[in-house]
Amino acid sequence: MKEQPNGESKRCSACGAIKPLGDFLRRTGRRSGRHSRRGTCRSCRQPATAAPSASREVLAKASESQAVVVESAASATLASRKKPARKRRRGNSVPGRQATAEVAASPPRREKESPSDVSFLKPTGGGFIRMRGKTDNGRRWYQEIEPELAYVLVKEGAAVVVNRHTIRRLYSNKEFRLLILTRDNYTCRFCGKYGDTIDHELPRAKGGHTTPVNCICACYECNQLKANRDVDEFMRAMD
């Protein structure tokens, strides 16, 4: 029959021997008695603390193996996050094939508008063409004109196309007068004498415009006599 421990002894959970309470370590926070002592005696606890170096080696090996496992897991995660390489399309393997197809599909582009190309002009929402120019003092001005007048000014060399809705007058009043007089060498077209005025071949009252094509040099007398008559009618009257 096994011996039962009394109040001053305790059975060791490791070796099974009954030993006095002084051979057991006290549990923290417990009152005096058998239950306040730990279950393993001091002699049985010594082998566990006899070889601390061995336990340190075991811990070091365990930490090294754990570090290897962590590194392999991190590398696997980075590899999974990398974007997959794009596959090259077969259509791009032949150089120039795609560019040729795009050129064939898209309509041919129109070249930059010519300054004298009236077909490029398009009226605004209000049905007008914008015309801009400058005064003799260099100040800029702007107005809206009928599309037909804009076409005539561009065709007869008095303006150029700026964009789809705008033309620009080439000459100020002084510049235009000097242009016509120097072109005709200050000679009247009707009598051949010295001329220093400008006359319209087709009068403005009959639809003529102030353009290099419709304006000529004339002397003061011929300009007054011609008035608003056509050139042919005035030349017959002079004969």
CSV table of C-alpha atoms in Angstrom, one decimal:
chain,number,residue,atom,x,y,z
A,1,MET,CA,0.0,0.0,0.0
A,2,LYS,CA,1.5,3.3,-1.1
A,3,GLU,CA,2.4,5.8,1.6
A,4,GLN,CA,0.2,8.9,1.6
A,5,PRO,CA,1.8,12.3,2.1
A,6,ASN,CA,0.9,14.2,5.2
A,7,GLY,CA,0.4,18.0,5.6
A,8,GLU,CA,4.2,18.7,5.8
A,9,SER,CA,5.2,16.4,2.8
A,10,LYS,CA,4.3,16.2,-0.9
A,11,ARG,CA,4.7,13.6,-3.6
A,12,CYS,CA,7.0,14.6,-6.5
A,13,SER,CA,5.3,14.4,-9.9
A,14,ALA,CA,8.5,13.4,-11.6
A,15,CYS,CA,10.1,10.7,-9.4
A,16,GLY,CA,7.0,9.8,-7.3
A,17,ALA,CA,8.8,10.0,-4.0
A,18,ILE,CA,7.3,11.7,-1.0
A,19,LYS,CA,9.5,14.5,0.2
A,20,PRO,CA,9.2,17.4,2.7
A,21,LEU,CA,7.7,20.7,1.5
A,22,GLY,CA,11.0,22.4,1.7
A,23,ASP,CA,12.2,20.4,-1.3
A,24,PHE,CA,9.6,22.0,-3.6
A,25,LEU,CA,9.6,25.5,-4.9
A,26,ARG,CA,6.8,27.8,-3.8
A,27,ARG,CA,4.2,28.9,-6.2
A,28,THR,CA,3.8,32.7,-6.4
A,29,GLY,CA,0.7,34.2,-4.9
A,30,ARG,CA,-0.1,31.1,-2.9
A,31,ARG,CA,-0.5,30.7,0.8
A,32,SER,CA,1.6,28.1,2.9
A,33,GLY,CA,0.6,24.4,2.5
A,34,ARG,CA,1.0,21.6,0.1
A,35,HIS,CA,-0.9,23.2,-2.7
A,36,SER,CA,1.4,26.3,-2.5
A,37,ARG,CA,4.4,24.2,-3.6
A,38,ARG,CA,5.2,23.2,-7.2
A,39,GLY,CA,4.8,19.6,-8.3
A,40,THR,CA,8.4,18.8,-9.1
A,41,CYS,CA,11.1,18.6,-6.4
A,42,ARG,CA,14.5,20.4,-6.6
A,43,SER,CA,16.5,17.3,-7.4
A,44,CYS,CA,14.3,16.5,-10.4
A,45,ARG,CA,14.6,20.1,-11.6
A,46,GLN,CA,18.5,20.1,-11.7
A,47,PRO,CA,18.9,18.0,-15.0
A,48,ALA,CA,16.8,20.6,-16.8
A,49,THR,CA,19.2,23.4,-15.8
A,50,ALA,CA,22.4,21.4,-15.8
A,51,ALA,CA,23.1,21.8,-19.5
A,52,PRO,CA,22.2,25.4,-20.5
A,53,SER,CA,24.6,25.3,-23.5
A,54,ALA,CA,22.8,22.4,-25.1
A,55,SER,CA,19.4,24.2,-24.8
A,56,ARG,CA,21.0,27.3,-26.4
A,57,GLU,CA,22.3,25.3,-29.3
A,58,VAL,CA,18.9,23.8,-29.8
A,59,LEU,CA,17.2,27.3,-29.7
A,60,ALA,CA,19.8,28.7,-32.2
A,61,LYS,CA,19.2,25.9,-34.7
A,62,ALA,CA,15.4,26.3,-34.3
A,63,SER,CA,15.7,30.1,-35.0
A,64,GLU,CA,17.9,29.5,-38.0
A,65,SER,CA,15.4,27.0,-39.5
A,66,GLN,CA,12.6,29.4,-38.8
A,67,ALA,CA,14.5,32.3,-40.5
A,68,VAL,CA,15.0,30.0,-43.6
A,69,VAL,CA,11.3,29.2,-43.7
A,70,VAL,CA,10.4,33.0,-43.4
A,71,GLU,CA,12.8,33.9,-46.2
A,72,SER,CA,11.4,31.2,-48.6
A,73,ALA,CA,7.9,32.4,-47.8
A,74,ALA,CA,8.8,36.0,-48.6
A,75,SER,CA,10.5,35.1,-51.9
A,76,ALA,CA,7.4,33.1,-52.9
A,77,THR,CA,5.2,36.1,-52.1
A,78,LEU,CA,7.3,38.5,-54.2
A,79,ALA,CA,7.3,36.0,-57.1
A,80,SER,CA,3.5,35.8,-57.0
A,81,ARG,CA,3.2,39.6,-57.0
A,82,LYS,CA,5.3,40.1,-60.2
A,83,LYS,CA,3.3,40.9,-63.2
A,84,PRO,CA,3.3,38.3,-65.9
A,85,ALA,CA,5.2,39.1,-69.1
A,86,ARG,CA,3.1,40.3,-71.9
A,87,LYS,CA,2.8,38.1,-74.9
A,88,ARG,CA,3.8,39.7,-78.2
A,89,ARG,CA,1.0,39.8,-80.7
A,90,ARG,CA,1.6,38.0,-84.0
A,91,GLY,CA,0.3,41.0,-86.0
A,92,ASN,CA,3.3,43.1,-84.8
A,93,SER,CA,5.9,40.5,-85.7
A,94,VAL,CA,6.1,41.8,-89.3
A,95,PRO,CA,7.4,45.4,-89.3
A,96,GLY,CA,5.3,47.9,-91.1
A,97,ARG,CA,2.2,45.7,-91.5
A,98,GLN,CA,0.2,47.4,-88.7
A,99,ALA,CA,1.2,50.9,-89.9
A,100,THR,CA,0.2,50.1,-93.5
A,101,ALA,CA,-3.2,48.8,-92.2
A,102,GLU,CA,-3.8,52.0,-90.2
A,103,VAL,CA,-3.0,54.2,-93.2
A,104,ALA,CA,-5.3,52.2,-95.4
A,105,ALA,CA,-8.2,52.4,-92.9
A,106,SER,CA,-7.9,56.1,-92.0
A,107,PRO,CA,-9.0,58.7,-94.6
A,108,PRO,CA,-6.2,60.7,-96.1
A,109,ARG,CA,-5.3,63.9,-94.2
A,110,ARG,CA,-5.8,67.2,-95.8
A,111,GLU,CA,-2.7,69.3,-96.1
A,112,LYS,CA,-2.4,72.6,-94.3
A,113,GLU,CA,-4.8,75.1,-95.8
A,114,SER,CA,-3.5,77.4,-98.5
A,115,PRO,CA,-3.8,81.2,-97.8
A,116,SER,CA,-5.7,81.5,-101.1
A,117,ASP,CA,-7.9,78.4,-100.8
A,118,VAL,CA,-11.5,79.7,-100.4
A,119,SER,CA,-12.9,76.2,-100.3
A,120,PHE,CA,-11.5,75.9,-96.8
A,121,LEU,CA,-13.6,78.7,-95.5
A,122,LYS,CA,-16.8,77.9,-93.5
A,123,PRO,CA,-19.3,80.4,-92.1
A,124,THR,CA,-19.9,80.6,-88.4
A,125,GLY,CA,-23.1,79.7,-86.7
A,126,GLY,CA,-24.4,83.2,-87.4
A,127,GLY,CA,-23.7,82.8,-91.1
A,128,PHE,CA,-20.7,85.2,-91.3
A,129,ILE,CA,-16.9,85.1,-91.9
A,130,ARG,CA,-14.7,86.9,-89.5
A,131,MET,CA,-12.3,89.5,-91.0
A,132,ARG,CA,-9.5,91.2,-89.2
A,133,GLY,CA,-6.9,93.7,-90.2
A,134,LYS,CA,-5.0,96.8,-89.0
A,135,THR,CA,-5.4,100.6,-89.4
A,136,ASP,CA,-2.8,103.1,-90.6
A,137,ASN,CA,-1.8,103.6,-87.0
A,138,GLY,CA,-1.2,99.9,-86.5
A,139,ARG,CA,-4.3,99.3,-84.4
A,140,ARG,CA,-6.1,96.0,-85.0
A,141,TRP,CA,-9.7,95.8,-86.0
A,142,TYR,CA,-12.2,93.1,-86.5
A,143,GLN,CA,-15.6,92.7,-88.2
A,144,GLU,CA,-18.0,90.1,-89.6
A,145,ILE,CA,-18.7,90.0,-93.3
A,146,GLU,CA,-20.8,88.0,-95.8
A,147,PRO,CA,-19.2,84.8,-97.0
A,148,GLU,CA,-19.4,86.0,-100.7
A,149,LEU,CA,-17.4,89.1,-99.9
A,150,ALA,CA,-14.8,87.0,-98.1
A,151,TYR,CA,-14.5,84.8,-101.1
A,152,VAL,CA,-14.0,87.7,-103.5
A,153,LEU,CA,-11.4,89.4,-101.2
A,154,VAL,CA,-9.3,86.2,-101.0
A,155,LYS,CA,-9.6,85.4,-104.7
A,156,GLU,CA,-8.6,89.0,-105.8
A,157,GLY,CA,-5.6,89.1,-103.5
A,158,ALA,CA,-6.8,91.5,-100.8
A,159,ALA,CA,-7.0,89.0,-98.0
A,160,VAL,CA,-5.7,85.5,-97.0
A,161,VAL,CA,-7.3,82.6,-95.1
A,162,VAL,CA,-6.3,82.4,-91.5
A,163,ASN,CA,-8.5,79.5,-90.4
A,164,ARG,CA,-11.8,77.9,-91.2
A,165,HIS,CA,-13.8,80.9,-90.1
A,166,THR,CA,-11.4,83.9,-90.4
A,167,ILE,CA,-9.6,85.9,-93.1
A,168,ARG,CA,-7.0,88.6,-92.7
A,169,ARG,CA,-6.9,91.8,-94.7
A,170,LEU,CA,-3.4,92.2,-96.1
A,171,TYR,CA,-3.1,96.0,-96.4
A,172,SER,CA,-4.1,99.1,-94.5
A,173,ASN,CA,-5.4,102.1,-96.5
A,174,LYS,CA,-2.0,103.7,-96.9
A,175,GLU,CA,-0.3,100.5,-97.8
A,176,PHE,CA,-3.0,99.6,-100.4
A,177,ARG,CA,-2.8,103.1,-102.0
A,178,LEU,CA,1.0,102.9,-102.2
A,179,LEU,CA,0.8,99.4,-103.7
A,180,ILE,CA,-1.5,100.4,-106.6
A,181,LEU,CA,0.4,103.6,-107.4
A,182,THR,CA,3.8,101.9,-107.5
A,183,ARG,CA,2.4,99.0,-109.5
A,184,ASP,CA,1.1,101.4,-112.2
A,185,ASN,CA,4.1,103.6,-111.9
A,186,TYR,CA,2.0,106.7,-111.0
A,187,THR,CA,0.5,106.7,-114.6
A,188,CYS,CA,-3.2,107.2,-115.3
A,189,ARG,CA,-4.7,104.2,-117.1
A,190,PHE,CA,-7.1,106.4,-119.1
A,191,CYS,CA,-5.0,109.4,-120.4
A,192,GLY,CA,-1.4,108.3,-119.7
A,193,LYS,CA,-0.6,111.3,-117.6
A,194,TYR,CA,0.7,111.5,-114.0
A,195,GLY,CA,-1.8,110.0,-111.6
A,196,ASP,CA,-2.0,110.0,-107.9
A,197,THR,CA,-5.5,108.7,-107.1
A,198,ILE,CA,-7.1,105.3,-107.1
A,199,ASP,CA,-10.2,104.4,-109.1
A,200,HIS,CA,-12.3,101.2,-109.3
A,201,GLU,CA,-12.7,99.6,-112.7
A,202,LEU,CA,-16.1,98.2,-111.6
A,203,PRO,CA,-17.6,101.0,-109.4
A,204,ARG,CA,-18.4,100.2,-105.8
A,205,ALA,CA,-22.0,101.3,-106.6
A,206,LYS,CA,-22.3,98.4,-109.0
A,207,GLY,CA,-20.7,95.7,-106.8
A,208,GLY,CA,-17.0,96.4,-107.1
A,209,HIS,CA,-14.6,95.9,-104.2
A,210,THR,CA,-11.3,97.5,-103.2
A,211,THR,CA,-8.9,94.8,-104.3
A,212,PRO,CA,-5.7,94.9,-106.3
A,213,VAL,CA,-7.5,93.3,-109.2
A,214,ASN,CA,-10.3,95.9,-109.4
A,215,CYS,CA,-8.3,99.1,-108.6
A,216,ILE,CA,-6.1,101.1,-111.0
A,217,CYS,CA,-4.2,104.4,-110.9
A,218,ALA,CA,-5.9,107.5,-112.4
A,219,CYS,CA,-5.4,111.2,-112.5
A,220,TYR,CA,-7.7,113.5,-110.6
A,221,GLU,CA,-9.5,114.7,-113.8
A,222,CYS,CA,-10.2,111.2,-115.2
A,223,ASN,CA,-11.3,110.0,-111.8
A,224,GLN,CA,-13.9,112.8,-111.5
A,225,LEU,CA,-15.2,112.4,-115.1
A,226,LYS,CA,-15.5,108.6,-114.8
A,227,ALA,CA,-17.6,108.8,-111.6
A,228,ASN,CA,-19.6,105.6,-111.3
A,229,ARG,CA,-19.4,104.5,-115.0
A,230,ASP,CA,-17.8,101.3,-116.2
A,231,VAL,CA,-14.4,101.6,-117.9
A,232,ASP,CA,-15.7,100.6,-121.3
A,233,GLU,CA,-18.5,103.2,-121.1
A,234,PHE,CA,-16.1,105.9,-120.0
A,235,MET,CA,-13.5,105.1,-122.7
A,236,ARG,CA,-16.3,105.4,-125.4
A,237,ALA,CA,-17.3,108.8,-124.0
A,238,MET,CA,-13.8,110.0,-124.2
A,239,ASP,CA,-13.5,109.1,-127.8
